[in-house]
């Protein structure tokens, strides 16, 4: 186990709704990254937070937003859900954001948008 | 356009043999490449990192090669075991991008008795 937890494990929403996914990083890890993994695909980078500030963003619209808190927890918020948002959402924590810093992934939250 | 390609078909091999998985990329200049293992219903688990100036890395039964001329990485598992059955993902990182990763689609490996 990586020590990274995510909640909830599964979630069903309808199109247009809003969702908040949560991640608890390993203690001491000040960097968290969020990824979206569609079925049969590799994870896609959404954004990264370092010490509560956004530290890079992938090709995702502004309706995907995040927060990181001082207690090593973080949130991914998605507004105006679309059917294509159905995916496994993964968070990964690391000691820092340098190349050599290993990312430890949580088990993910599986989101289904109907 | 940028692409990271891994074998989309599952790779079936016999226990004890060497499994070789391929990761090809186009229109990237990666500073490093990583390999991850992902089991069903779980997040990826880091296995190995290899930098652009390294040709080969080993860790126990695992070996990774990185050829920036061919734009290819090979991932080998020697003396494979049924417990090695999983999906294996390659991921690239670029200079200035820190540890933000771009993943391939993964290859499913099945090791049979």
Short mmCIF file of C-alpha atoms in Angstrom, two decimals:
data_model
loop_
_atom_site.label_atom_id
_atom_site.label_comp_id
_atom_site.label_asym_id
_atom_site.label_seq_id
_atom_site.Cartn_x
_atom_site.Cartn_y
_atom_site.Cartn_z
CA UNK A 1 0.00 0.00 0.00
CA UNK A 2 1.19 3.51 -0.87
CA UNK A 3 -0.37 5.31 2.09
CA UNK A 4 -2.39 7.49 -0.29
CA UNK A 5 -6.15 7.22 0.17
CA UNK A 6 -9.01 8.53 -1.94
CA UNK A 7 -12.72 8.94 -1.31
CA UNK A 8 -15.23 7.98 -2.36
CA UNK A 9 -14.27 4.79 -4.18
CA UNK A 10 -17.21 5.01 -6.57
CA UNK A 11 -19.60 7.78 -7.49
CA UNK A 12 -22.54 8.18 -9.88
CA UNK A 13 -23.61 11.64 -11.00
CA UNK A 14 -25.81 13.06 -13.74
CA UNK A 15 -24.77 15.42 -16.49
CA UNK A 16 -24.56 19.05 -15.35
CA UNK A 17 -23.94 18.23 -11.69
CA UNK A 18 -20.84 19.10 -9.70
CA UNK A 19 -18.54 16.65 -7.91
CA UNK A 20 -15.76 16.84 -5.31
CA UNK A 21 -13.21 14.06 -5.00
CA UNK A 22 -10.82 13.82 -2.06
CA UNK A 23 -7.28 12.60 -1.59
CA UNK A 24 -5.15 12.13 1.50
CA UNK A 25 -1.43 12.19 0.72
CA UNK A 26 1.38 10.46 2.54
CA UNK A 27 2.50 12.43 5.58
CA UNK A 28 5.22 14.90 4.62
CA UNK A 29 4.39 14.89 0.92
CA UNK A 30 3.91 18.51 -0.14
CA UNK A 31 3.10 17.79 -3.77
CA UNK A 32 -0.06 16.21 -5.16
CA UNK A 33 -0.93 15.50 -8.78
CA UNK A 34 -4.31 14.52 -10.20
CA UNK A 35 -4.81 12.30 -13.24
CA UNK A 36 -7.85 11.16 -15.22
CA UNK A 37 -7.82 7.61 -16.59
CA UNK A 38 -10.51 6.69 -19.10
CA UNK A 39 -11.27 3.00 -19.62
CA UNK A 40 -8.49 1.28 -21.56
CA UNK A 41 -6.31 4.39 -21.57
CA UNK A 42 -3.32 5.62 -19.61
CA UNK A 43 -3.69 8.32 -16.96
CA UNK A 44 -3.84 11.93 -18.23
CA UNK A 45 -2.32 14.73 -16.16
CA UNK A 46 -4.93 17.22 -14.91
CA UNK A 47 -2.92 19.45 -12.57
CA UNK A 48 -0.38 19.49 -9.76
CA UNK A 49 -0.30 21.37 -6.45
CA UNK A 50 2.82 22.21 -4.46
CA UNK A 51 2.47 23.75 -1.01
CA UNK A 52 -1.15 24.72 -1.73
CA UNK A 53 -0.39 26.50 -5.01
CA UNK A 54 -1.11 25.17 -8.51
CA UNK A 55 2.17 24.06 -10.07
CA UNK A 56 1.21 23.13 -13.60
CA UNK A 57 -1.90 22.15 -15.47
CA UNK A 58 -2.64 19.74 -18.30
CA UNK A 59 -5.08 20.18 -21.15
CA UNK A 60 -8.26 20.30 -19.08
CA UNK A 61 -10.90 23.07 -19.04
CA UNK A 62 -11.32 25.47 -16.10
CA UNK A 63 -14.33 23.53 -14.81
CA UNK A 64 -11.69 21.17 -13.38
CA UNK A 65 -10.27 22.86 -10.29
CA UNK A 66 -8.40 21.81 -7.21
CA UNK A 67 -7.36 22.67 -3.71
CA UNK A 68 -4.55 21.46 -1.49
CA UNK A 69 -4.66 21.86 2.30
CA UNK A 70 -1.88 22.09 4.89
CA UNK A 71 -2.85 18.73 6.38
CA UNK A 72 -1.70 16.84 3.22
CA UNK A 73 -5.23 16.45 1.89
CA UNK A 74 -6.48 17.75 -1.45
CA UNK A 75 -9.63 18.00 -3.55
CA UNK A 76 -10.51 17.79 -7.21
CA UNK A 77 -13.70 19.65 -8.17
CA UNK A 78 -15.45 19.19 -11.48
CA UNK A 79 -18.33 21.49 -12.42
CA UNK A 80 -20.96 21.02 -15.12
CA UNK A 81 -20.24 17.30 -15.50
CA UNK A 82 -20.23 15.84 -19.00
CA UNK A 83 -20.64 12.21 -20.05
CA UNK A 84 -16.96 12.12 -21.13
CA UNK A 85 -15.91 12.91 -17.55
CA UNK A 86 -16.69 9.29 -16.68
CA UNK A 87 -13.30 7.86 -15.69
CA UNK A 88 -11.04 6.73 -12.86
CA UNK A 89 -9.58 9.76 -11.09
CA UNK A 90 -6.20 9.19 -9.50
CA UNK A 91 -4.22 11.34 -7.13
CA UNK A 92 -0.50 10.88 -6.60
CA UNK A 93 1.59 12.38 -3.83
CA UNK A 94 5.32 13.00 -3.77
CA UNK A 95 7.91 14.63 -1.53
CA UNK A 96 8.45 17.31 -4.14
CA UNK A 97 7.96 17.99 -7.82
CA UNK A 98 11.51 17.32 -9.03
CA UNK A 99 12.22 14.59 -11.59
CA UNK A 100 13.58 12.11 -9.08
CA UNK A 101 10.61 12.36 -6.73
CA UNK A 102 8.60 9.17 -6.97
CA UNK A 103 4.84 9.58 -7.23
CA UNK A 104 2.70 7.35 -5.02
CA UNK A 105 -0.75 6.79 -6.45
CA UNK A 106 -3.95 6.23 -4.56
CA UNK A 107 -6.49 3.56 -5.60
CA UNK A 108 -8.62 6.11 -7.43
CA UNK A 109 -12.25 7.21 -7.50
CA UNK A 110 -14.37 5.75 -10.28
CA UNK A 111 -16.83 8.38 -11.50
CA UNK A 112 -19.77 7.54 -13.74
CA UNK A 113 -21.71 10.39 -15.31
CA UNK A 114 -25.16 9.49 -16.64
CA UNK B 1 1.24 15.21 -33.10
CA UNK B 2 2.72 13.79 -29.93
CA UNK B 3 2.18 10.09 -29.33
CA UNK B 4 3.26 7.46 -26.83
CA UNK B 5 2.48 3.98 -28.14
CA UNK B 6 2.46 0.68 -26.32
CA UNK B 7 1.23 -2.66 -27.63
CA UNK B 8 -2.54 -2.50 -27.34
CA UNK B 9 -2.87 -6.27 -27.58
CA UNK B 10 -2.28 -8.34 -24.47
CA UNK B 11 1.03 -10.16 -24.23
CA UNK B 12 0.70 -13.81 -23.15
CA UNK B 13 3.85 -15.66 -22.13
CA UNK B 14 4.76 -18.82 -20.28
CA UNK B 15 6.05 -18.81 -16.73
CA UNK B 16 9.84 -18.65 -16.59
CA UNK B 17 10.22 -16.84 -19.92
CA UNK B 18 11.31 -13.24 -20.40
CA UNK B 19 8.56 -10.73 -21.13
CA UNK B 20 9.51 -7.75 -23.29
CA UNK B 21 7.22 -4.73 -23.51
CA UNK B 22 7.71 -1.83 -25.90
CA UNK B 23 7.13 1.91 -25.55
CA UNK B 24 7.56 4.10 -28.63
CA UNK B 25 7.16 7.86 -28.68
CA UNK B 26 6.99 10.53 -31.36
CA UNK B 27 7.40 14.30 -31.19
CA UNK B 28 8.69 14.20 -27.63
CA UNK B 29 12.11 14.96 -26.24
CA UNK B 30 11.81 13.22 -22.90
CA UNK B 31 14.24 13.97 -20.11
CA UNK B 32 13.33 10.68 -18.48
CA UNK B 33 11.00 7.73 -18.78
CA UNK B 34 9.28 5.70 -16.08
CA UNK B 35 7.55 2.33 -15.99
CA UNK B 36 4.59 1.58 -13.76
CA UNK B 37 2.56 -1.50 -12.94
CA UNK B 38 -1.21 -1.25 -12.58
CA UNK B 39 -3.46 -4.00 -11.24
CA UNK B 40 -7.24 -3.97 -11.82
CA UNK B 41 -9.01 -1.49 -9.54
CA UNK B 42 -5.74 -0.04 -8.24
CA UNK B 43 -3.53 2.95 -8.95
CA UNK B 44 -0.22 2.63 -10.82
CA UNK B 45 2.84 1.56 -8.83
CA UNK B 46 6.25 2.99 -9.73
CA UNK B 47 8.83 0.44 -10.91
CA UNK B 48 11.81 2.11 -12.58
CA UNK B 49 13.03 5.51 -13.82
CA UNK B 50 15.61 5.93 -16.58
CA UNK B 51 17.06 9.27 -17.67
CA UNK B 52 17.84 10.35 -21.23
CA UNK B 53 21.60 9.94 -20.71
CA UNK B 54 21.21 6.36 -19.41
CA UNK B 55 21.07 3.35 -21.72
CA UNK B 56 19.94 0.71 -19.24
CA UNK B 57 18.64 0.31 -15.69
CA UNK B 58 18.12 -2.88 -13.70
CA UNK B 59 16.20 -3.74 -10.57
CA UNK B 60 15.98 -7.36 -9.50
CA UNK B 61 14.22 -9.19 -12.38
CA UNK B 62 13.40 -5.95 -14.21
CA UNK B 63 15.46 -4.26 -16.91
CA UNK B 64 14.68 -1.08 -18.83
CA UNK B 65 16.49 0.26 -21.88
CA UNK B 66 16.13 3.75 -23.36
CA UNK B 67 17.15 4.55 -26.94
CA UNK B 68 16.62 8.24 -27.71
CA UNK B 69 17.69 7.70 -31.33
CA UNK B 70 15.04 5.05 -31.94
CA UNK B 71 12.66 6.92 -29.59
CA UNK B 72 11.95 3.69 -27.81
CA UNK B 73 12.11 2.07 -24.39
CA UNK B 74 12.02 -1.67 -23.79
CA UNK B 75 10.92 -3.17 -20.47
CA UNK B 76 12.00 -6.72 -19.66
CA UNK B 77 10.84 -9.04 -16.89
CA UNK B 78 13.07 -12.11 -16.64
CA UNK B 79 11.95 -15.42 -15.12
CA UNK B 80 8.35 -14.22 -15.28
CA UNK B 81 5.79 -15.47 -12.78
CA UNK B 82 1.97 -15.49 -12.80
CA UNK B 83 2.15 -12.76 -10.12
CA UNK B 84 3.71 -10.48 -12.76
CA UNK B 85 0.40 -10.46 -14.65
CA UNK B 86 -0.79 -6.85 -14.76
CA UNK B 87 -0.94 -3.81 -17.04
CA UNK B 88 2.37 -2.03 -17.51
CA UNK B 89 2.44 1.68 -18.31
CA UNK B 90 5.30 3.77 -19.61
CA UNK B 91 5.35 7.48 -18.82
CA UNK B 92 7.50 10.34 -20.09
CA UNK B 93 8.70 13.46 -18.34
CA UNK B 94 10.17 16.46 -20.12
CA UNK B 95 12.83 18.97 -19.14
CA UNK B 96 11.34 21.69 -16.99
CA UNK B 97 8.26 19.61 -16.32
CA UNK B 98 9.42 18.23 -13.00
CA UNK B 99 7.69 14.95 -12.22
CA UNK B 100 4.55 15.64 -14.24
CA UNK B 101 4.00 12.61 -16.46
CA UNK B 102 2.51 11.77 -19.84
CA UNK B 103 1.44 8.12 -19.94
CA UNK B 104 1.10 5.58 -22.69
CA UNK B 105 -2.02 3.43 -22.94
CA UNK B 106 -0.40 0.43 -21.28
CA UNK B 107 0.15 -3.20 -22.23
CA UNK B 108 -1.58 -6.05 -20.42
CA UNK B 109 0.77 -8.91 -19.57
CA UNK B 110 -0.51 -12.39 -18.74
CA UNK B 111 1.93 -14.97 -17.46
CA UNK B 112 0.58 -18.50 -17.76
CA UNK B 113 1.62 -21.63 -15.88
#
